[in-house]
N, CA and C of each residue as an Amber inpcrd file, in Angstrom:
protein
   513
   5.2210000  -1.9590000  15.2690000   4.7520000  -3.2620000  15.6800000
   4.4150000  -4.1170000  14.4690000   3.8660000  -3.5430000  13.4610000
   3.4130000  -4.2660000  12.2880000   4.5910000  -4.6810000  11.4190000
   4.6950000  -5.9710000  11.1240000   5.7780000  -6.4370000  10.2610000
   5.2670000  -6.7760000   8.8650000   4.0800000  -6.3080000   8.5260000
   3.4920000  -6.5650000   7.2180000   3.7980000  -5.4070000   6.2740000
   3.6500000  -5.6650000   4.9770000   3.8280000  -4.6140000   3.9690000
   2.6920000  -3.6030000   4.1070000   2.9260000  -2.3540000   3.7330000
   1.8710000  -1.3450000   3.8300000   0.6980000  -1.6650000   2.9050000
  -0.4260000  -1.0880000   3.2350000  -1.6420000  -1.2430000   2.4230000
  -1.4110000  -0.6470000   1.0380000  -2.1510000  -1.1260000   0.0480000
  -1.9850000  -0.5980000  -1.3040000  -2.7340000   0.7200000  -1.5080000
  -2.2730000   1.4800000  -2.4800000  -2.9630000   2.7000000  -2.9070000
  -3.2240000   3.6720000  -1.7770000  -4.3840000   4.3000000  -1.8450000
  -4.7590000   5.2990000  -0.8590000  -5.0130000   4.7480000   0.5320000
  -5.1520000   3.4200000   0.6410000  -5.3700000   2.8380000   1.9660000
  -4.1770000   3.0490000   2.8900000  -3.0240000   3.3390000   2.3170000
  -1.8540000   3.6100000   3.1530000  -2.1130000   4.8420000   4.0260000
  -2.8960000   5.8070000   3.5380000  -3.2680000   6.9750000   4.3410000
  -4.1220000   6.5530000   5.5280000  -5.1170000   5.7190000   5.2890000
  -5.9900000   5.2390000   6.3600000  -5.1690000   4.4550000   7.3780000
  -4.3280000   3.5620000   6.8910000  -3.4820000   2.7570000   7.7680000
  -2.5790000   3.6600000   8.6140000  -1.9610000   4.6290000   7.9940000
  -1.0560000   5.5290000   8.7190000  -1.8050000   6.3360000   9.7810000
  -3.0090000   6.8000000   9.4610000  -3.7870000   7.5770000  10.4260000
  -4.1770000   6.7170000  11.6260000  -4.6820000   5.5300000  11.3780000
  -5.0700000   4.6490000  12.4830000  -3.8610000   4.3230000  13.3540000
  -2.7110000   4.1840000  12.7380000  -1.5090000   3.7850000  13.4690000
  -0.7410000   4.9590000  14.0760000  -1.3740000   6.1090000  14.2210000
  -0.7030000   7.2460000  14.8580000  -0.6410000   7.1070000  16.3690000
  -1.3710000   6.1630000  16.9220000  -1.3280000   5.9560000  18.3720000
  -0.9270000   4.5110000  18.6500000  -0.0510000   4.3560000  19.6260000
   0.3540000   3.0380000  20.1050000  -0.4640000   2.7770000  21.3690000
  -1.4650000   1.9090000  21.2760000  -2.3540000   1.6790000  22.4090000
  -1.6470000   1.0580000  23.6060000  -0.5830000   0.3230000  23.3600000
   0.1500000  -0.3190000  24.4560000   0.8900000   0.7080000  25.3080000
   1.5230000   1.6930000  24.6680000   2.3030000   2.6920000  25.4110000
   1.5460000   4.0060000  25.6090000   0.5350000   4.2520000  24.7720000
  -0.1980000   5.5080000  24.8350000   0.4380000   6.6240000  24.0160000
   1.5810000   6.3580000  23.4020000   2.2520000   7.3790000  22.5900000
   1.4070000   7.6960000  21.3630000   1.1550000   8.9670000  21.1480000
   0.3060000   9.4140000  20.0440000   1.0500000  10.4870000  19.2540000
   1.3780000  10.1920000  18.0070000   2.1250000  11.1610000  17.2050000
   1.2880000  12.3930000  16.8850000  -0.0330000  12.3120000  17.0210000
  -0.8600000  13.4940000  16.7770000  -0.7780000  14.4920000  17.9280000
  -0.1080000  14.1180000  19.0010000   0.1230000  15.0440000  20.1110000
   1.2180000  16.0540000  19.7860000   1.9240000  15.8360000  18.6890000
   3.0210000  16.7320000  18.3280000   2.6570000  17.5570000  17.0960000
   3.2170000  18.7630000  16.9790000   2.9770000  19.5590000  15.7770000
   3.4390000  18.8440000  14.5100000   4.5410000  18.1050000  14.6070000
   5.0520000  17.3740000  13.4400000   4.0880000  16.2770000  13.0140000
   3.5310000  15.5840000  13.9890000   2.5740000  14.5190000  13.6980000
   1.3130000  15.0540000  13.0430000   0.8340000  16.1970000  13.5280000
  -0.3630000  16.8080000  12.9210000  -0.0430000  17.3520000  11.5360000
   1.1520000  17.9000000  11.3510000   1.5480000  18.4310000  10.0390000
   1.6110000  17.3220000   8.9910000   2.0020000  16.1370000   9.4060000
   2.0830000  14.9940000   8.4740000   0.7590000  14.7380000   7.7690000
  -0.3500000  15.0210000   8.4530000  -1.6810000  14.8040000   7.8890000
  -2.3840000  16.1190000   7.5480000  -1.6560000  17.2370000   7.6500000
  -2.2090000  18.5740000   7.3860000  -3.4460000  18.8390000   8.2410000
  -3.3270000  18.5380000   9.5280000  -4.4360000  18.7450000  10.4640000
  -4.3330000  20.1600000  11.0160000  -5.3560000  20.9850000  10.8040000
  -5.3130000  22.3460000  11.3480000  -5.3940000  22.3250000  12.8780000
  -4.9750000  23.4000000  13.5040000  -4.9650000  23.4720000  14.9660000
  -6.3320000  23.1750000  15.5660000  -7.3950000  23.5950000  14.9020000
  -8.7340000  23.3710000  15.4420000  -9.3600000  22.0620000  14.9510000
  -8.5930000  21.2230000  14.2730000  -9.1460000  20.0000000  13.7050000
  -8.7520000  18.7180000  14.4070000  -8.0430000  18.8150000  15.5340000
  -7.5480000  17.6070000  16.1930000  -8.6960000  16.7430000  16.7220000
  -9.6760000  17.3220000  17.3640000 -10.7750000  16.5260000  17.9340000
 -11.5070000  15.7560000  16.8330000 -11.7720000  16.4140000  15.7050000
 -12.4330000  15.7290000  14.5880000 -11.5490000  14.6190000  14.0280000
 -10.2470000  14.8540000  13.9880000  -9.3160000  13.8430000  13.4840000
  -9.2850000  12.6280000  14.4050000  -9.3200000  12.8580000  15.7060000
  -9.3260000  11.7380000  16.6560000 -10.6120000  10.9260000  16.5140000
 -11.7450000  11.6090000  16.3050000 -13.0090000  10.9010000  16.0510000
 -12.9010000  10.0540000  14.7900000 -12.3290000  10.6360000  13.7400000
 -12.1600000   9.9180000  12.4790000 -11.2550000   8.7050000  12.6840000
 -10.1410000   8.8920000  13.3630000  -9.2000000   7.7920000  13.5860000
  -9.8680000   6.6330000  14.3140000 -10.6260000   6.9250000  15.3630000
 -11.2340000   5.8440000  16.1440000 -12.4220000   5.2150000  15.4170000
 -13.1160000   5.9750000  14.5860000 -14.1780000   5.3910000  13.7530000
 -13.5830000   4.4590000  12.7040000 -12.4470000   4.8760000  12.1370000
 -11.7450000   3.9960000  11.1990000 -11.2900000   2.7250000  11.9100000
 -10.7300000   2.8530000  13.1100000 -10.2570000   1.6880000  13.8620000
 -11.4240000   0.7210000  14.1220000 -12.5720000   1.2450000  14.5310000
 -13.7380000   0.3930000  14.7900000 -14.1740000  -0.3250000  13.5130000
 -14.1100000   0.3690000  12.3790000 -14.4750000  -0.2470000  11.1030000
 -13.4810000  -1.3330000  10.7240000 -12.1950000  -1.0790000  10.9340000
 -11.1740000  -2.0780000  10.6120000 -11.2730000  -3.2880000  11.5420000
 -11.6730000  -3.0660000  12.7810000 -11.9330000  -4.1910000  13.6790000
 -13.1030000  -5.0170000  13.1410000 -14.1360000  -4.3400000  12.6530000
 -15.2860000  -5.0420000  12.0730000 -14.8750000  -5.8540000  10.8500000
 -13.9570000  -5.3060000  10.0310000 -13.4560000  -6.0480000   8.8720000
 -12.8380000  -7.3750000   9.3020000 -12.2430000  -7.4080000  10.4850000
 -11.5840000  -8.6070000  10.9850000 -12.5210000  -9.4620000  11.8420000
 -13.7920000  -9.0380000  11.9680000 -14.7670000  -9.8110000  12.7310000
 -14.7440000  -9.5590000  14.2200000 -14.1940000  -8.4180000  14.6450000
 -14.0900000  -8.1020000  16.0670000 -15.0570000  -6.9750000  16.4180000
 -15.5420000  -6.9470000  17.6580000 -16.4300000  -5.8560000  18.0710000
 -15.6540000  -4.5430000  18.1870000 -16.3530000  -3.4120000  18.1830000
 -15.6660000  -2.1240000  18.3440000 -14.9300000  -2.0650000  19.6780000
 -13.8550000  -1.3100000  19.6910000 -13.0430000  -1.1740000  20.8930000
 -13.6950000  -0.2510000  21.9140000 -14.5610000   0.6210000  21.4420000
 -15.3180000   1.5320000  22.3030000 -16.3850000   2.1950000  21.4390000
 -17.3690000   2.8520000  22.0450000 -18.3700000   3.5370000  21.2210000
 -17.7170000   4.6640000  20.4100000 -18.0650000   4.7450000  19.1350000
 -17.5150000   5.7710000  18.2490000 -18.6210000   6.3120000  17.3580000
 -18.3490000   7.4650000  16.7520000 -19.2450000   7.9980000  15.7300000
 -19.1390000   7.0590000  14.5320000 -20.2600000   6.5890000  13.9830000
 -20.1680000   5.6910000  12.8240000 -19.3990000   6.3390000  11.6720000
 -18.5330000   5.5620000  11.0510000 -17.6990000   6.0840000   9.9770000
 -18.5360000   6.6720000   8.8460000 -19.6230000   6.0210000   8.5050000
 -20.4900000   6.5390000   7.4430000 -21.0120000   7.9320000   7.7520000
 -21.3140000   8.1970000   9.0250000 -21.7780000   9.5320000   9.4190000
 -20.6840000  10.5680000   9.2060000 -19.4520000  10.2090000   9.5610000
 -18.3420000  11.1430000   9.3680000 -18.0640000  11.3790000   7.8860000
 -18.0300000  10.3000000   7.1020000 -17.7170000  10.4400000   5.6830000
 -18.8170000  11.1470000   4.9020000 -20.0230000  11.1810000   5.4460000
 -21.1170000  11.9080000   4.7850000 -20.8050000  13.4020000   4.6870000
 -19.9290000  13.8820000   5.5550000 -19.5480000  15.2930000   5.5340000
 -18.3430000  15.5830000   4.6630000 -17.8770000  14.6010000   3.9070000
 -16.6800000  14.7770000   3.0800000 -17.0750000  15.1890000   1.6640000
 -16.7850000  16.4260000   1.2930000 -17.1300000  16.8530000  -0.0670000
 -16.2070000  16.2070000  -1.1010000 -16.8020000  15.4850000  -2.0470000
 -16.0340000  14.8140000  -3.0980000 -16.5430000  15.2170000  -4.4740000
 -15.6430000  15.1360000  -5.4250000 -15.9820000  15.3330000  -6.8320000
 -15.6230000  14.0690000  -7.5910000 -16.2120000  13.9120000  -8.7390000
 -15.7980000  12.8500000  -9.6360000 -15.0810000  13.5370000 -10.7850000
 -13.7820000  13.3070000 -10.8880000 -12.9810000  13.9140000 -11.9550000
 -12.9290000  12.9540000 -13.1360000 -13.2360000  13.4660000 -14.3130000
 -13.2270000  12.6640000 -15.5260000 -12.1460000  13.2140000 -16.4520000
 -11.2520000  12.3330000 -16.8810000 -10.1790000  12.7120000 -17.7860000
 -10.7560000  12.8270000 -19.1960000 -10.6930000  14.0240000 -19.8060000
 -11.2810000  14.1860000 -21.1380000 -10.5480000  13.3990000 -22.2290000
  -9.2960000  13.0510000 -21.9810000  -8.5230000  12.3330000 -22.9910000
  -8.9720000  10.8800000 -23.1390000  -9.1680000  10.2060000 -21.9980000
  -9.5250000   8.7880000 -22.1040000 -10.8430000   8.4250000 -21.4350000
 -11.4880000   9.3850000 -20.7840000 -12.7790000   9.1300000 -20.1470000
 -12.6920000   8.4310000 -18.8010000 -11.4840000   8.1780000 -18.3060000
 -11.3650000   7.5430000 -16.9860000 -11.8730000   8.5030000 -15.9190000
 -12.3680000   7.9310000 -14.8410000 -12.9330000   8.7480000 -13.7620000
 -12.3890000   8.2700000 -12.4300000 -12.2730000   9.2190000 -11.5060000
 -11.8010000   8.8910000 -10.1630000 -12.3530000   9.9180000  -9.1840000
 -12.6440000   9.4900000  -7.9470000 -13.0810000  10.4580000  -6.9430000
 -11.9180000  11.3620000  -6.5540000 -12.2590000  12.5780000  -6.1590000
 -11.2440000  13.5420000  -5.7340000 -11.8550000  14.4530000  -4.6760000
 -11.0320000  14.9660000  -3.7550000 -11.5620000  15.9300000  -2.7790000
 -12.1140000  17.1570000  -3.4940000 -13.2060000  17.7090000  -2.9650000
 -13.8510000  18.8530000  -3.6000000 -13.1110000  20.1570000  -3.3600000
 -12.2610000  20.2050000  -2.3460000 -11.5350000  21.4490000  -2.0690000
 -10.0520000  21.1460000  -1.9040000  -9.3930000  21.7840000  -0.9640000
  -7.9470000  21.6300000  -0.7980000  -7.5190000  20.2280000  -0.3910000
  -8.4480000  19.3760000  -0.1090000  -8.1010000  18.0270000   0.3010000
  -7.9330000  17.8840000   1.7930000  -8.9540000  18.3280000   2.5960000
  -8.8400000  18.0920000   4.0310000  -8.7900000  16.5840000   4.2900000
  -8.2940000  16.2220000   5.4370000  -8.0810000  14.8180000   5.7700000
  -9.3470000  13.9840000   5.5710000 -10.4800000  14.4720000   6.0200000
 -11.7250000  13.7110000   5.8830000 -12.0010000  13.3810000   4.4160000
 -11.8170000  14.3470000   3.5380000 -12.0530000  14.1130000   2.1120000
 -11.0140000  13.1620000   1.5240000  -9.7720000  13.2810000   1.9590000
  -8.7380000  12.3640000   1.4610000  -9.0040000  10.9320000   1.9100000
  -9.4990000  10.7750000   3.1250000  -9.8660000   9.4430000   3.6080000
 -11.0630000   8.9170000   2.8070000 -12.0430000   9.7700000   2.5510000
 -13.2080000   9.3490000   1.7590000 -12.7820000   8.8970000   0.3650000
 -11.8580000   9.6090000  -0.2560000 -11.3420000   9.2030000  -1.5730000
 -10.6520000   7.8460000  -1.4670000  -9.8380000   7.6650000  -0.4300000
  -9.1340000   6.3950000  -0.2530000 -10.1240000   5.2400000  -0.0840000
 -11.1790000   5.4560000   0.6870000 -12.1960000   4.4120000   0.8850000
 -12.9190000   4.1280000  -0.4280000 -13.2960000   5.1760000  -1.1510000
 -13.9990000   4.9860000  -2.4290000 -13.1290000   4.2060000  -3.4210000
 -11.8680000   4.5730000  -3.5090000 -10.9610000   3.8600000  -4.4230000
 -10.7760000   2.4030000  -3.9920000 -10.6720000   2.1700000  -2.6770000
 -10.4930000   0.8040000  -2.1760000 -11.7470000  -0.0290000  -2.4080000
 -12.9090000   0.5910000  -2.2910000 -14.1450000  -0.1370000  -2.5930000
 -14.1640000  -0.5700000  -4.0480000 -13.7840000   0.3410000  -4.9300000
 -13.7450000   0.0320000  -6.3610000 -12.7280000  -1.0650000  -6.6600000
 -11.5820000  -1.0130000  -6.0010000 -10.5130000  -1.9910000  -6.2360000
 -10.7620000  -3.3150000  -5.5120000 -11.7310000  -3.3320000  -4.5960000
 -12.0010000  -4.5490000  -3.8360000 -11.0130000  -4.8050000  -2.7150000
 -10.3400000  -3.7570000  -2.2460000  -9.3300000  -3.9230000  -1.2060000
  -9.7740000  -3.4170000   0.1670000 -10.8860000  -2.7210000   0.2410000
 -11.3240000  -2.0820000   1.4860000 -11.4540000  -3.0890000   2.6330000
 -12.0690000  -4.2290000   2.4130000 -12.2950000  -5.1870000   3.4880000
 -11.0320000  -5.9040000   3.9410000  -9.9410000  -5.7450000   3.1930000
  -8.6680000  -6.3610000   3.5820000  -7.8830000  -5.5000000   4.5680000
  -8.2670000  -4.2360000   4.7180000  -7.6150000  -3.3860000   5.7200000
  -8.3090000  -3.6690000   7.0420000  -7.5530000  -4.1520000   8.0200000
  -8.1170000  -4.6280000   9.2810000  -7.3560000  -4.0560000  10.4610000
  -7.9070000  -4.2900000  11.6430000  -7.2170000  -3.9120000  12.8810000
  -6.9160000  -5.1770000  13.6660000  -5.7540000  -5.2060000  14.2710000
  -5.2720000  -6.3560000  15.0340000  -6.2560000  -6.7310000  16.1380000
  -6.4000000  -8.0220000  16.3290000  -7.3090000  -8.5540000  17.3420000
  -6.8670000  -8.2130000  18.7630000  -5.5670000  -8.0750000  19.0030000
  -5.0450000  -7.8560000  20.3610000  -5.5770000  -6.5430000  20.9370000
  -6.2140000  -6.6230000  22.1040000  -6.8400000  -5.4520000  22.7210000
  -5.8540000  -4.3450000  23.0440000  -4.5990000  -4.6850000  23.2950000
  -3.6050000  -3.6640000  23.6030000  -2.8730000  -3.1880000  22.3530000
  -3.3740000  -3.5700000  21.1790000  -2.7110000  -3.2020000  19.9260000
  -3.6710000  -2.4980000  18.9630000  -4.5940000  -3.2520000  18.3610000
  -5.5400000  -2.7310000  17.3570000  -4.8470000  -1.9480000  16.2500000
  -3.6060000  -2.3290000  15.9240000  -2.8310000  -1.7020000  14.8580000
  -3.4670000  -2.0420000  13.5140000  -3.5250000  -1.0930000  12.6030000
  -4.0790000  -1.3450000  11.2720000  -3.0590000  -2.0900000  10.4230000
  -3.5310000  -3.0960000   9.7050000  -2.6720000  -3.8590000   8.7960000
  -3.4880000  -4.2640000   7.5750000  -2.7940000  -4.5280000   6.4930000
  -3.4460000  -4.9920000   5.2790000  -3.2810000  -6.5020000   5.2010000
  -4.3770000  -7.2160000   5.1740000  -4.3730000  -8.6760000   5.1820000
  -4.1710000  -9.2110000   3.7710000  -2.9860000  -9.7110000   3.5200000
  -2.6590000 -10.2730000   2.2090000  -2.7810000 -11.8030000   2.1880000
  -3.2860000 -12.3950000   3.2520000  -3.4060000 -13.8530000   3.2840000
  -4.3990000 -14.3060000   2.2120000  -4.1710000 -15.4750000   1.6190000
  -5.0410000 -15.9340000   0.5370000  -6.5250000 -15.9740000   0.9170000
  -6.8270000 -16.4210000   2.1130000  -8.2290000 -16.5280000   2.5250000
  -8.7600000 -15.2420000   3.1510000  -7.8800000 -14.2620000   3.4090000
  -8.3170000 -13.0080000   4.0190000  -8.7810000 -13.1730000   5.4530000
  -8.1590000 -14.0860000   6.1860000  -8.5800000 -14.3590000   7.5560000
  -7.5120000 -13.9940000   8.5890000  -6.6190000 -13.0680000   8.2620000
  -5.5980000 -12.6490000   9.2100000  -6.2300000 -12.0590000  10.4580000
  -5.5950000 -12.2840000  11.6090000  -6.1480000 -11.8100000  12.8770000
  -5.2580000 -10.8190000  13.6020000  -3.9550000 -10.8560000  13.3020000
  -3.0120000 -10.0320000  14.0410000  -2.1590000  -9.2140000  13.0830000
  -1.7050000  -8.0730000  13.5630000  -0.8310000  -7.2280000  12.7460000
   0.5100000  -7.9010000  12.5310000   0.9320000  -8.6750000  13.5070000
   2.2270000  -9.3520000  13.4400000   2.0960000 -10.7280000  14.0730000
   2.3440000 -11.7340000  13.3020000   2.3050000 -13.0900000  13.8430000
   3.4030000 -13.2900000  14.8700000   4.5500000 -12.6280000  14.6730000
   5.6770000 -12.8130000  15.5800000   5.5040000 -12.0690000  16.9040000
   4.5980000 -11.0970000  16.9690000   4.3960000 -10.3640000  18.2250000
   2.9980000 -10.6580000  18.7690000   1.9890000 -10.0450000  18.2070000
   0.6310000 -10.2010000  18.7370000   0.1100000 -11.6250000  18.5810000
   0.3650000 -12.2390000  17.4580000  -0.0720000 -13.6190000  17.2520000
   0.6000000 -14.5670000  18.2250000   1.9000000 -14.4030000  18.4250000
   2.6350000 -15.2580000  19.3630000   2.1400000 -15.0570000  20.7920000
   1.8660000 -13.8140000  21.1760000   1.3440000 -13.5490000  22.5200000
   0.0000000 -14.2300000  22.7260000  -0.8940000 -14.1080000  21.7320000
  -2.2210000 -14.7090000  21.8320000  -2.1310000 -16.2270000  21.9280000
  -1.2770000 -16.8220000  21.1260000  -1.1260000 -18.2810000  21.1620000
  -0.5240000 -18.7320000  22.4970000   0.3990000 -17.9590000  23.0390000
   0.9930000 -18.3040000  24.3290000  -0.0520000 -18.1770000  25.4400000
  -0.8730000 -17.1340000  25.4100000  -1.9330000 -16.9870000  26.4140000
  -2.9040000 -18.1630000  26.3250000  -3.2820000 -18.5300000  25.1030000
  -4.2070000 -19.6490000  24.9080000  -3.5790000 -20.9530000  25.4310000
  -2.3200000 -21.1660000  25.1590000  -1.6170000 -22.3640000  25.6180000
  -1.5910000 -22.3950000  27.1600000  -1.2470000 -21.2830000  27.7610000
  -1.1550000 -21.2280000  29.2270000  -2.5020000 -21.4200000  29.8850000
  -3.5670000 -20.9550000  29.2290000  -4.9010000 -21.0990000  29.8200000
  -5.3880000 -22.5550000  29.7930000  -4.8400000 -23.3760000  28.9150000
  -5.2600000 -24.7730000  28.8280000  -4.3370000 -25.7020000  29.6130000
  -3.1820000 -25.2200000  29.9810000  -2.2020000 -26.0320000  30.7050000
  -2.5620000 -26.0260000  32.1930000  -2.6580000 -27.2100000  32.8170000
  -2.9920000 -27.2450000  34.2490000  -1.8870000 -26.5880000  35.0760000
  -2.3010000 -25.8700000  36.0820000  -1.2970000 -25.2110000  36.9540000
  -0.7460000 -26.2350000  37.9350000   0.4920000 -26.0460000  38.2980000
   1.1410000 -26.9300000  39.2480000   1.2180000 -26.2450000  40.6060000
   1.0220000 -27.0080000  41.6760000   1.0370000 -26.3700000  43.0120000
   2.4030000 -25.9640000  43.4600000
């Protein structure tokens, strides 16, 4: 559905995770072994992953100024359980967050958020305003006020609904 370029850096992981479900059709790639393998989700980790995905979606909706789509576990509460390290390169002294262990999804998402906060890109990752979409997209607009994942699909639908609601009906 999204006709925008992917998010930069590690945010592409967050964007991809949020976009594993198509809210309009209900198709969820995490329902398949291949979809879970893409994110290295263990068999017993699906419920936690779904909580993480919907907490991320609620946060991305907030980035765009929209209320949560449903009650979720706050993202900060989930990320508090993500073990992270700060890796320092001895050659040049540069530092970056890294997962503390094998890199479970929660820790990889926490690293992506930390890096995006440092880069100033975190608030540009948003969720589409359309209630039947909420697709994650990276807002590259100069003012950072994008509302839809796709102007040609969700934006056009919203504008058409708004137009029809103001047009008087004919008997």
